[in-house]
Coordinates of C-alpha atoms in Angstrom, one line a residue:
M17 CA -18.8 8.8 7.8
L18 CA -19.4 7.7 11.3
R19 CA -23.1 8.1 10.8
G20 CA -23.0 5.9 7.8
V21 CA -21.0 3.3 9.2
A22 CA -23.8 3.4 12.5
R23 CA -26.8 3.3 9.9
R24 CA -25.0 0.1 8.3
L25 CA -24.2 -1.6 11.4
V26 CA -28.1 -1.2 12.4
E27 CA -28.0 -2.9 9.2
V28 CA -26.9 -5.3 9.7
A29 CA -28.6 -6.1 13.5
Q30 CA -31.6 -6.6 11.9
G31 CA -30.3 -9.0 9.6
V32 CA -28.1 -11.3 11.2
D33 CA -28.2 -13.1 15.1
G34 CA -27.4 -11.9 17.9
N35 CA -24.1 -13.9 18.2
R36 CA -22.8 -12.9 15.0
F37 CA -23.9 -8.7 15.6
R38 CA -21.9 -9.1 18.8
V39 CA -19.0 -10.8 17.1
L40 CA -19.4 -7.6 14.4
A41 CA -19.9 -4.8 17.0
A42 CA -16.8 -5.7 19.1
S43 CA -14.4 -5.0 16.1
S44 CA -15.7 -3.8 13.1
T45 CA -15.1 -5.7 10.1
I46 CA -11.3 -5.6 10.4
A47 CA -12.4 -8.4 13.5
T48 CA -13.1 -11.3 11.6
S49 CA -9.6 -11.3 10.1
A50 CA -8.8 -14.3 12.1
I51 CA -11.8 -16.0 10.7
I52 CA -11.1 -15.1 7.2
G53 CA -7.0 -15.8 7.6
A54 CA -7.8 -18.8 9.0
A55 CA -9.5 -20.1 6.4
L56 CA -7.5 -18.9 3.5
T57 CA -4.6 -21.1 5.2
G58 CA -7.0 -23.7 4.5
G59 CA -9.1 -23.8 7.5
G60 CA -12.3 -25.9 7.5
A61 CA -15.8 -25.5 9.0
G62 CA -14.3 -26.3 12.1
T63 CA -11.6 -23.7 12.4
W64 CA -14.4 -21.0 11.2
A65 CA -16.5 -22.1 13.9
A66 CA -13.8 -21.7 16.5
L67 CA -12.8 -18.9 15.4
V68 CA -16.1 -17.3 15.6
G69 CA -15.8 -17.8 19.5
S70 CA -12.2 -16.9 20.1
A71 CA -13.7 -13.0 17.8
M72 CA -15.9 -12.1 19.8
G73 CA -14.0 -11.6 23.1
Q74 CA -10.9 -10.0 21.1
A75 CA -10.9 -6.5 19.0
Q76 CA -7.8 -5.7 16.2
T77 CA -6.1 -2.9 16.1
P78 CA -7.1 -1.4 12.4
A79 CA -5.1 -1.0 9.9
A80 CA -3.5 2.4 8.8
A81 CA -6.1 4.2 6.5
D82 CA -3.7 4.2 3.5
G83 CA -3.5 0.5 3.0
A84 CA -0.5 -0.7 5.3
T85 CA -0.5 -4.6 6.2
A86 CA -1.6 -4.5 9.2
G87 CA -0.8 -8.4 11.1
T88 CA -4.1 -11.7 11.8
G89 CA -3.8 -11.8 14.8
S90 CA -4.4 -15.6 15.9
G91 CA -4.9 -18.3 14.1
P92 CA -2.4 -20.6 11.7
A93 CA 0.8 -18.4 10.3
I94 CA 0.3 -17.4 6.8
P95 CA 2.3 -17.6 3.5
P96 CA 4.4 -15.4 2.2
P97 CA 2.7 -13.9 -0.7
P98 CA 3.9 -16.0 -3.9
P99 CA 6.4 -14.4 -6.5
I100 CA 5.0 -12.5 -9.5
P101 CA 5.4 -13.9 -12.5
S102 CA 8.6 -12.3 -14.8
A103 CA 8.2 -10.7 -17.8
G104 CA 7.7 -12.3 -21.5
A105 CA 7.1 -11.0 -24.3
P106 CA 3.9 -9.9 -25.8
R107 CA 1.6 -11.1 -28.6
A108 CA 0.3 -8.9 -31.6
A109 CA -2.6 -6.2 -30.7
A110 CA -4.5 -4.5 -32.6
P111 CA -3.6 -0.5 -33.1
G112 CA -5.2 2.2 -32.0
P113 CA -7.3 4.7 -33.2
S114 CA -4.6 6.8 -35.0
A115 CA -2.2 3.6 -36.0
S116 CA -2.9 1.4 -39.3
P117 CA -2.3 -2.3 -39.4
A118 CA -0.4 -2.5 -42.4
T119 CA 2.1 -0.1 -40.6
T120 CA 2.3 -0.3 -36.8
A121 CA 4.3 -3.0 -34.7
P122 CA 3.6 -3.3 -31.2
P123 CA 4.9 -1.4 -28.7
T124 CA 7.8 -2.9 -27.2
Q125 CA 6.6 -4.0 -23.5
T126 CA 9.9 -5.0 -21.5
T127 CA 7.4 -5.7 -18.5
T128 CA 4.3 -7.7 -20.3
T129 CA 3.8 -11.5 -19.4
T130 CA 2.7 -13.8 -22.4
T131 CA 0.5 -16.4 -21.4
P132 CA -1.5 -19.4 -23.2
T133 CA -5.4 -19.1 -24.4
E134 CA -6.7 -19.7 -20.7
T135 CA -9.3 -21.8 -19.5
T136 CA -12.4 -21.8 -16.7
T137 CA -12.6 -25.3 -15.7
P138 CA -8.9 -27.1 -15.6
T139 CA -9.0 -30.5 -15.0
E140 CA -6.0 -30.4 -12.4
P141 CA -4.5 -27.6 -10.0
D142 CA -2.0 -25.8 -12.0
P143 CA 1.9 -25.4 -9.6
E144 CA 2.3 -22.7 -7.9
P145 CA 4.5 -20.5 -10.5
T146 CA 8.3 -20.4 -9.6
T147 CA 9.8 -17.2 -11.2
P148 CA 11.8 -14.9 -8.8
A149 CA 9.9 -12.0 -7.3
P150 CA 11.1 -8.1 -9.3
T151 CA 13.5 -6.3 -6.6
A152 CA 10.4 -3.1 -6.5
N153 CA 8.3 -2.9 -3.3
P154 CA 4.8 -5.1 -4.0
T155 CA 3.5 -2.6 -1.7
R156 CA 3.9 0.3 -3.0
V157 CA 0.6 0.9 -4.7
K158 CA -1.8 1.3 -2.1
H159 CA -4.7 2.1 -3.6
V160 CA -5.8 0.7 -6.3
F161 CA -9.8 1.9 -7.9
V162 CA -11.6 -0.1 -10.3
I163 CA -14.3 1.9 -12.2
S164 CA -16.2 -1.3 -14.4
L165 CA -18.4 -0.2 -17.3
S166 CA -20.8 -1.8 -19.9
S167 CA -18.7 -2.5 -23.1
P168 CA -19.5 -1.8 -26.8
G169 CA -16.8 -3.9 -28.4
Y170 CA -12.7 -2.8 -28.0
E171 CA -13.0 -0.5 -31.5
R172 CA -15.8 1.2 -30.7
T173 CA -13.9 1.9 -27.0
F174 CA -10.2 2.1 -27.8
G175 CA -10.2 1.8 -31.8
E176 CA -10.5 4.0 -34.8
T177 CA -13.9 3.9 -34.5
S178 CA -14.1 5.6 -30.7
Q179 CA -17.3 6.4 -29.4
M180 CA -15.6 7.3 -26.1
P181 CA -12.9 10.2 -26.9
Y182 CA -12.4 11.2 -23.7
L183 CA -11.4 7.4 -22.8
S184 CA -9.6 7.0 -26.4
Q185 CA -8.0 10.2 -26.5
T186 CA -7.5 12.3 -23.4
L187 CA -7.1 8.9 -21.0
R188 CA -5.3 6.3 -23.7
P189 CA -2.2 8.8 -23.9
Q190 CA -1.7 9.2 -20.1
G191 CA -1.4 5.3 -18.9
E192 CA -1.1 1.4 -20.1
L193 CA -3.8 0.0 -22.3
L194 CA -4.1 -3.7 -21.8
S195 CA -5.2 -4.2 -25.4
N196 CA -6.7 -7.8 -25.4
Y197 CA -8.3 -7.5 -22.1
A198 CA -11.4 -10.1 -22.3
L199 CA -14.9 -11.0 -20.3
L200 CA -15.8 -15.1 -20.1
T201 CA -18.9 -14.2 -21.4
A202 CA -21.1 -11.2 -22.4
N203 CA -23.4 -11.4 -19.3
S204 CA -22.2 -9.1 -16.1
L205 CA -22.6 -11.6 -13.6
P206 CA -19.6 -14.1 -14.2
N207 CA -17.0 -11.4 -15.1
Y208 CA -17.8 -9.6 -11.6
V209 CA -17.6 -12.6 -9.8
A210 CA -14.2 -14.0 -11.4
A211 CA -12.9 -10.5 -10.9
I212 CA -13.5 -10.5 -7.1
S213 CA -13.2 -14.4 -5.9
G214 CA -11.5 -16.0 -9.5
Q215 CA -14.7 -18.3 -9.1
P216 CA -15.4 -20.1 -12.5
P217 CA -18.9 -19.2 -14.8
N218 CA -21.8 -22.2 -13.9
K219 CA -24.8 -22.7 -15.5
L220 CA -26.8 -20.2 -13.3
T221 CA -24.1 -17.3 -13.6
E222 CA -24.0 -17.6 -16.9
D223 CA -27.4 -16.5 -17.0
D224 CA -27.0 -13.7 -14.8
C225 CA -29.0 -15.7 -11.6
P226 CA -32.3 -14.7 -12.5
G227 CA -33.5 -16.4 -9.1
Y228 CA -30.1 -15.3 -6.3
D229 CA -30.1 -19.0 -5.4
E230 CA -27.6 -21.0 -2.9
F231 CA -25.5 -23.6 -3.6
P232 CA -26.5 -26.8 -3.0
A233 CA -25.3 -28.0 0.8
S234 CA -22.5 -30.3 -1.1
A235 CA -20.9 -27.3 -2.7
S236 CA -19.3 -26.4 0.3
D237 CA -16.2 -28.8 -0.2
L238 CA -13.9 -26.8 -2.2
D239 CA -11.9 -28.7 -4.8
P240 CA -7.9 -27.9 -4.7
K241 CA -8.1 -24.8 -6.7
G242 CA -11.0 -23.4 -4.1
R243 CA -13.3 -23.1 -6.5
V244 CA -16.9 -23.9 -5.8
E245 CA -18.5 -27.0 -7.7
G246 CA -22.2 -27.3 -8.9
K247 CA -24.2 -24.7 -10.1
G248 CA -25.3 -21.9 -7.9
C249 CA -25.2 -18.1 -7.1
V250 CA -24.8 -17.2 -3.4
Y251 CA -21.7 -18.9 -2.4
P252 CA -20.8 -20.6 0.7
V253 CA -18.8 -19.0 3.5
Q254 CA -15.8 -21.5 2.3
A255 CA -15.4 -18.9 -1.2
L256 CA -13.3 -16.3 -0.1
T257 CA -13.2 -13.2 -2.2
L258 CA -10.6 -10.2 -2.4
A259 CA -12.9 -8.7 0.4
D260 CA -12.2 -10.6 3.0
Q261 CA -8.4 -11.5 1.6
L262 CA -7.9 -7.3 2.1
N263 CA -9.9 -7.6 5.4
S264 CA -7.3 -10.5 6.4
S265 CA -4.3 -8.2 5.7
G266 CA -5.4 -5.0 7.5
V267 CA -6.5 -3.4 3.7
T268 CA -9.3 -1.2 3.5
W269 CA -11.7 -2.1 1.1
H270 CA -15.4 -0.4 -0.7
A271 CA -17.5 -1.1 -3.1
Y272 CA -19.2 2.7 -4.4
V273 CA -22.7 1.0 -6.3
A274 CA -24.4 3.3 -8.3
G275 CA -28.7 3.3 -8.2
M276 CA -28.5 1.2 -4.4
E277 CA -32.2 2.1 -2.5
D278 CA -34.5 0.9 -0.7
D279 CA -38.7 0.8 -0.7
L280 CA -38.5 4.5 -0.3
G281 CA -36.0 5.8 -2.6
N282 CA -33.2 6.1 0.1
P283 CA -29.8 5.3 -0.2
K284 CA -29.4 1.7 1.4
S285 CA -25.9 -0.8 1.4
C286 CA -25.2 -4.0 -0.4
V287 CA -29.2 -4.5 -2.1
R288 CA -29.6 -7.8 -2.5
P289 CA -32.5 -9.7 -3.4
V290 CA -34.8 -12.9 -1.1
A291 CA -33.1 -15.8 -1.5
G292 CA -34.8 -17.7 -4.8
T293 CA -36.4 -14.9 -5.8
P294 CA -35.9 -13.0 -9.1
F295 CA -35.3 -9.6 -9.1
E296 CA -35.7 -6.9 -11.3
V297 CA -34.0 -3.7 -12.5
T298 CA -34.9 -0.9 -10.2
E299 CA -35.4 2.5 -11.3
A300 CA -32.5 4.1 -10.0
G301 CA -30.9 1.9 -13.2
Y302 CA -29.4 -0.6 -10.1
T303 CA -29.3 -4.8 -10.5
P304 CA -27.3 -7.2 -8.2
T305 CA -25.5 -9.3 -11.3
R306 CA -23.4 -6.3 -11.1
N307 CA -22.2 -5.7 -7.6
P308 CA -20.5 -8.6 -6.9
F309 CA -20.1 -8.7 -3.2
A310 CA -23.4 -9.1 -2.5
Y311 CA -23.6 -12.9 -3.4
F312 CA -21.0 -14.5 -1.4
H313 CA -22.1 -15.5 2.3
S314 CA -18.5 -14.4 3.8
L315 CA -18.8 -10.9 2.8
L316 CA -22.4 -11.3 3.7
D317 CA -23.1 -13.3 7.3
L318 CA -20.9 -11.1 9.6
G319 CA -22.0 -7.6 8.3
A320 CA -19.0 -7.0 5.7
C321 CA -21.2 -6.4 2.7
T322 CA -23.8 -4.1 4.6
I323 CA -20.8 -1.9 6.2
N324 CA -18.6 -1.6 2.9
D325 CA -20.9 -2.3 0.0
V326 CA -22.4 1.4 0.0
P327 CA -23.8 3.3 -2.7
L328 CA -21.8 5.8 -4.8
E329 CA -22.7 8.9 -3.4
E330 CA -20.4 8.3 -0.6
L331 CA -16.9 7.9 -3.1
D332 CA -16.7 11.9 -3.0
D333 CA -16.5 11.8 0.5
A334 CA -14.0 9.4 1.0
L335 CA -11.8 10.9 -1.7
K336 CA -11.6 13.9 0.4
T337 CA -8.4 12.7 2.4
A338 CA -6.2 9.9 1.8
S339 CA -7.1 8.6 5.8
T340 CA -10.7 8.5 4.3
T341 CA -9.9 6.8 1.3
T342 CA -9.9 3.1 1.2
G343 CA -7.3 1.4 0.2
Y344 CA -8.9 -1.1 -2.7
S345 CA -12.3 0.8 -4.2
F346 CA -14.5 -0.4 -6.4
I347 CA -16.9 1.3 -8.1
V348 CA -19.9 0.8 -10.5
P349 CA -22.3 3.1 -12.4
D350 CA -26.0 2.9 -12.9
L351 CA -26.8 1.0 -16.2
C352 CA -27.3 4.1 -18.1
D353 CA -23.9 5.2 -16.8
S354 CA -22.1 2.8 -17.0
G355 CA -22.8 2.7 -21.0
A356 CA -25.4 -0.3 -21.0
P357 CA -27.7 0.8 -24.4
G358 CA -31.6 2.1 -23.9
R359 CA -31.0 2.2 -20.3
C360 CA -31.1 6.3 -20.1
P361 CA -33.8 8.8 -20.6
E362 CA -34.9 9.4 -23.5
G363 CA -33.6 12.4 -25.0
E364 CA -30.6 12.6 -22.8
A365 CA -27.0 11.3 -24.2
D366 CA -26.5 6.8 -23.9
G367 CA -24.6 4.1 -24.7
P368 CA -20.7 4.3 -25.1
E369 CA -21.3 8.3 -24.7
R370 CA -23.0 8.4 -21.4
A371 CA -20.0 6.0 -20.1
D372 CA -17.8 8.3 -20.9
E373 CA -19.3 11.4 -19.6
F374 CA -19.3 8.9 -16.0
L375 CA -15.2 8.7 -17.0
R376 CA -14.9 12.2 -18.0
E377 CA -16.8 13.6 -14.1
W378 CA -15.4 10.9 -11.6
I379 CA -11.7 10.2 -13.3
P380 CA -10.5 13.7 -12.8
K381 CA -12.2 13.9 -9.3
I382 CA -10.0 10.6 -8.7
Q383 CA -7.1 12.0 -10.2
K384 CA -6.5 15.0 -8.1
S385 CA -7.6 13.1 -4.5
A386 CA -4.4 12.5 -2.4
A387 CA -4.4 9.1 -2.2
Y388 CA -4.1 8.6 -5.8
K389 CA -1.4 11.1 -5.7
K390 CA 0.5 9.6 -3.5
D391 CA 0.1 5.7 -4.4
G392 CA -3.1 5.5 -6.4
A393 CA -3.6 3.1 -9.7
I394 CA -6.5 3.7 -11.6
V395 CA -7.9 0.4 -13.9
I396 CA -11.0 1.1 -16.5
T397 CA -11.8 -2.4 -17.0
F398 CA -15.3 -4.0 -18.2
G399 CA -17.7 -6.1 -17.2
E400 CA -20.3 -7.0 -19.7
S401 CA -20.3 -6.8 -23.3
N402 CA -22.9 -4.9 -25.8
P403 CA -21.3 -4.0 -28.4
V404 CA -22.6 -1.4 -31.2
P405 CA -23.3 -2.3 -34.5
A406 CA -21.0 -1.5 -37.6
D407 CA -22.3 1.0 -40.2
P408 CA -21.2 0.0 -43.4
A409 CA -23.0 3.9 -45.2
A410 CA -20.5 5.4 -43.4
G411 CA -17.1 3.0 -44.3
D412 CA -17.6 0.8 -40.6
T413 CA -16.1 -2.3 -40.8
A414 CA -15.5 -2.7 -36.4
D415 CA -18.1 -6.2 -37.2
A416 CA -16.8 -7.3 -40.3
P417 CA -16.7 -10.8 -40.8
P418 CA -13.6 -12.9 -39.1
A419 CA -11.7 -12.8 -43.4
A420 CA -11.5 -9.3 -43.7
R421 CA -9.4 -9.1 -40.2
T422 CA -6.1 -8.9 -39.8
L423 CA -4.9 -8.7 -36.6
P424 CA -5.6 -11.7 -34.4
G425 CA -8.4 -11.7 -31.3
E426 CA -9.9 -8.0 -33.4
D427 CA -13.5 -10.4 -34.6
D428 CA -14.2 -11.3 -30.4
P429 CA -17.0 -9.8 -28.9
L430 CA -16.0 -10.3 -25.4
R431 CA -12.6 -8.5 -26.4
T432 CA -12.8 -5.3 -24.9
G433 CA -9.8 -3.3 -23.6
A434 CA -9.1 -2.2 -20.1
L435 CA -6.5 0.7 -19.3
V436 CA -4.0 1.1 -16.3
L437 CA -3.3 5.4 -14.7
S438 CA -1.4 5.4 -12.2
R439 CA 2.1 7.6 -11.5
Y440 CA 3.5 3.9 -11.8
A441 CA 2.2 3.3 -15.1
E442 CA 4.6 4.1 -18.6
P443 CA 2.6 6.7 -20.2
G444 CA 0.7 5.4 -23.7
A445 CA 2.8 1.9 -23.5
T446 CA 0.0 -1.0 -24.6
N447 CA 0.7 -4.5 -22.7
T448 CA -1.0 -7.3 -25.5
T449 CA -0.6 -9.8 -23.2
N450 CA -3.9 -12.3 -22.9
F451 CA -5.8 -10.7 -19.8
T452 CA -9.2 -11.7 -18.1
P453 CA -11.6 -10.6 -15.1
Y454 CA -9.4 -13.5 -13.1
S455 CA -6.0 -11.3 -14.0
L456 CA -8.0 -8.3 -12.4
L457 CA -7.8 -9.8 -9.0
K458 CA -4.6 -11.8 -9.6
S459 CA -3.3 -7.6 -10.4
A460 CA -4.5 -6.8 -7.0
E461 CA -3.8 -9.7 -5.2
Y462 CA 0.1 -9.2 -6.1
L463 CA -0.2 -5.1 -5.9
F464 CA -1.3 -5.2 -2.0
G465 CA 1.2 -8.1 -1.8
L466 CA -1.9 -10.6 -0.3
P467 CA -0.6 -14.2 0.7
S468 CA -2.5 -15.7 -1.4
L469 CA -4.3 -17.0 -5.1
L470 CA -8.0 -17.5 -5.1
A471 CA -9.4 -20.1 -7.2
E472 CA -8.6 -19.4 -11.0
A473 CA -6.2 -16.4 -10.1
S474 CA -3.7 -18.8 -9.0
S475 CA -3.8 -20.8 -12.1
T476 CA -0.2 -20.0 -14.4
K477 CA -1.9 -19.3 -17.3
V478 CA -4.0 -16.2 -16.0
G479 CA -1.4 -13.2 -16.7
T480 CA -1.2 -10.1 -14.0
F481 CA -0.3 -6.4 -15.1
A482 CA 1.1 -5.9 -11.3
Q483 CA 4.8 -5.6 -12.6
D484 CA 3.9 -3.3 -15.2
L485 CA 3.5 -1.2 -12.1
L486 CA 6.0 -1.8 -10.2
T487 CA 9.0 -1.3 -11.9
D488 CA 11.0 2.1 -12.2
S489 CA 9.6 3.1 -15.6
G490 CA 7.0 5.5 -14.5
D491 CA 9.0 7.1 -11.5

């Protein structure tokens, strides 16, 4: 592991100027917490520049590897975490594989939140939530593993026509189904960006940013909710991410992304295009549109992406002990293993069947790890939509027109569902709240007790499933 860090430090040295590299080498990514802390509490470009200078001469004590929160050094005081919304009544959802629409009611949930349909570009800031926080300790979940796949559609994933039996039949009874989790768009990049930053889609990200374009200089002025206005791909340094928040709070993180290689086929970190140029999918099945950490200057400029955004192969070593397992792990397979159709070699399993095999390989490894057993949670989610067509000859009506539907939301092509596994989650439970990638971000922020909510995650219209892991039902 130390060799890997040293290798990535060399990569950073090749891509940043001398002053920035001295900041990184003096204190690793945790030493930038003062910089990020200032930005989280409203510090502008002047505060950023001043703290870069001070960070060069000071190193901070890293937090414990189990994800415990550490101090943030000098700079403005960070406010206490916002309260977690209280539970509400769930709405009706589509039944699981063994249920019948005519006879099955949604399971009773005492920890779900009912929210109106989300809007991605509200015109006015939403008020901060005022509901009291739960009595449970919001930091008892200290290791979160997010696995992002390609969705064949809800019915093909969790429904009666599931093509992912390991997920729908073996894992589903172990955890909580988020039956109304839905994407913002069918393409991957807007969903991945939203899941780590709360930034809404724009015209370029909706097209998966074929040119890896910078935002215009005017975009450095964020709106009151912290959103970047205009269109672009590589977000200005003022736009923060969950990774920045974790760095600031002393919580370790890594993205484990399959298929990242250099020109010689060797593993490489934080692989991304040159600004303004297209990026082709590699032979190893990697595309940066499924690696959102490579789109933020807050992570690129001081080396956090190069240090922490690493090839999937490194996850095996990380899982060996609790001390080497990062607090937040974002796991993305290559296009073949994710279940994207037509991406696997001829003659091999493809589509949702291949994604199910990926889960069958990695979920037991994570569940056997000391970190997961102690205080972990796995979120199996989806970052893009590739619905599988129905087969009418087999009586399959998964893609029938809306008039044939009996349950709200069943015909939504962006509805994917998601599954939460943890000793704190209620086995077999179903949460029927409307969730999106913004909810994935908001839930992580609550689970780690972070001091603020980013961009769209701050909206009271965005639901969170964090409270489902902070009750006593799974203890």
